């Protein structure tokens, strides 16, 4: 079975062609065009501009994915597309394009929730998770804990009450004068820093629910940056290390709490922040302490940030096929 996946929920224009043989999912070709460097100039994503870039890039990106994968439209079994959540202008470009292609090529159209799609990066070219499984989604707009009992069956455990973890990375990076997207920038700088120099609160430390909160951490960072102590302080890296530490610790505490409370042996992480090396290393060692039979799944970094491969992968398991005339982009779609 071969699926074309299309993803345009924010500033990435992405398409991928994946195949599934004997339950093994393989990437034939995966292409991501990003307008992030353009957005970087403004310190964040300008929705109108992101949508205009989607229009320019999407057809060439789809063409490149199919040609390089050496898959002609008649060999495709279905088209999977992100229909929400995200920026409405960006989503519309992907959704309307997928509707037209599904109609003219006469292919089934599979609508994918972007949040669920992120988790399916854990099914690509690897031994996938088994159910039940705790899922942590950490992206620019979301920080959510979900308990999956099967494909399409899940219980929402909790999420952020304000900012998302990725958003906190991005906003703190901006306070430190670093460009967008801030997560990778803070992470790089943090490697040279000493996290013990600045004491930051660990968000929601000790709380026994599955919620998160990052606006307080952002305010604490803003207070430090605007303080006399920081004026002329030469090692921004120390503060970057403290920020990364606080975010990573708060995420790991809640994942472990959920795995213990529900006695789950499979844990998966997804979303852009899952590309963070410190999160990966620290979570690996905490998961190890839960016992040898507990398994952690984190996708390779390039499948953590937005891409079409995860959308195609989700398409192999999504039972719903929709009439192309009926599909509508939904910017506020949730779990
Ligand atoms: O999943 P994603 O590509 O887009 C959304 O669906 O939001 O996530 C983007 C977020 C941004 O906030 C970015 O700063 C963060 O993921 N991110 C990282 C890293 N790479 C991307 N955060 C921390 N460490 C990284 N290495
Ligand atoms: Zn995403």
Coordinates of N, CA, C and O in Angstrom, one line a residue, residues 3 23 53 60 76-78 93 120-121 124 132 137 148 152 166-168 170 216 230 233 240 260 284 292-293 295 325:
X3 N 0.9 5.6 0.2 CA 0.1 6.8 0.6 C 1.0 8.0 0.4 O 2.1 8.0 0.7
X23 N 3.2 -4.8 7.6 CA 3.1 -3.9 8.7 C 4.4 -3.0 8.9 O 4.4 -2.2 9.8
X53 N 3.4 31.5 1.3 CA 4.5 30.6 1.0 C 4.0 29.2 0.7 O 4.6 28.5 -0.2
X60 N 5.2 22.2 -6.2 CA 6.5 21.7 -6.5 C 7.0 20.6 -5.5 O 7.6 19.7 -5.8
X76 N -0.6 5.2 -6.5 CA -1.0 5.6 -5.1 C -2.3 4.9 -4.7 O -3.3 4.8 -5.5
X77 N -2.3 4.5 -3.4 CA -3.6 3.9 -2.9 C -4.5 4.9 -2.2 O -5.7 4.7 -2.1
X78 N -3.9 6.0 -1.7 CA -4.7 7.0 -1.0 C -3.9 8.3 -0.8 O -2.6 8.3 -1.0
X93 N -4.6 25.6 2.1 CA -3.8 25.3 0.9 C -3.6 23.8 0.8 O -3.8 23.2 -0.3
X120 N 2.5 9.3 14.9 CA 2.8 8.3 13.9 C 4.2 8.3 13.3 O 4.6 7.4 12.6
X121 N 4.9 9.4 13.7 CA 6.4 9.4 13.3 C 7.0 8.2 14.0 O 8.1 7.7 13.6
X124 N 7.4 4.8 11.8 CA 8.1 4.8 10.5 C 9.5 4.2 10.7 O 10.3 4.6 11.5
X132 N -1.3 -0.8 25.5 CA -1.5 0.6 25.8 C -0.2 1.3 25.8 O 0.8 0.8 26.1
X137 N 2.8 14.7 23.6 CA 2.9 15.6 22.4 C 3.5 16.9 22.9 O 2.9 17.6 23.7
X148 N -3.1 6.0 24.9 CA -3.6 5.3 23.7 C -3.9 3.9 24.1 O -3.0 3.2 24.6
X152 N -6.6 5.1 17.0 CA -7.9 5.8 17.1 C -8.6 5.8 18.4 O -9.7 6.4 18.5
X166 N 7.0 24.2 23.5 CA 7.8 24.7 22.4 C 7.6 26.3 22.3 O 8.6 27.0 22.0
X167 N 6.4 26.7 22.6 CA 6.1 28.1 22.7 C 7.0 28.8 23.7 O 7.5 29.9 23.5
X168 N 7.2 28.1 24.9 CA 8.0 28.7 26.0 C 9.5 28.8 25.5 O 10.2 29.8 25.7
X170 N 10.4 29.1 22.4 CA 10.5 30.2 21.4 C 10.4 31.6 22.1 O 11.2 32.5 21.7
X216 N 4.5 30.9 33.6 CA 5.2 31.4 34.8 C 6.7 31.3 34.6 O 7.5 32.3 35.0
X230 N 21.5 40.7 35.3 CA 21.7 40.2 33.9 C 22.4 41.2 33.0 O 23.0 40.9 32.0
X233 N 25.8 40.6 31.9 CA 26.2 39.2 32.1 C 26.6 38.6 30.8 O 25.9 38.6 29.8
X240 N 20.2 29.9 29.3 CA 19.6 28.9 28.3 C 19.6 27.5 29.0 O 18.6 26.8 28.8
X260 N 3.4 5.5 35.7 CA 3.3 4.8 36.9 C 1.8 4.6 37.4 O 1.4 3.5 37.7
X284 N 15.3 8.9 28.6 CA 15.8 7.5 28.5 C 16.3 7.0 29.9 O 16.0 5.9 30.2
X292 N 13.2 -2.9 33.0 CA 13.7 -3.3 31.6 C 12.6 -3.4 30.6 O 12.8 -3.3 29.4
X293 N 11.4 -3.8 31.1 CA 10.3 -4.0 30.2 C 9.5 -2.7 29.8 O 8.6 -2.8 29.1
X295 N 9.4 0.5 27.6 CA 10.1 0.9 26.3 C 9.7 2.4 25.9 O 8.6 2.7 26.0
X325 N -15.5 16.5 -1.5 CA -16.3 17.7 -1.4 C -16.7 18.1 0.0 O -17.1 19.2 0.2

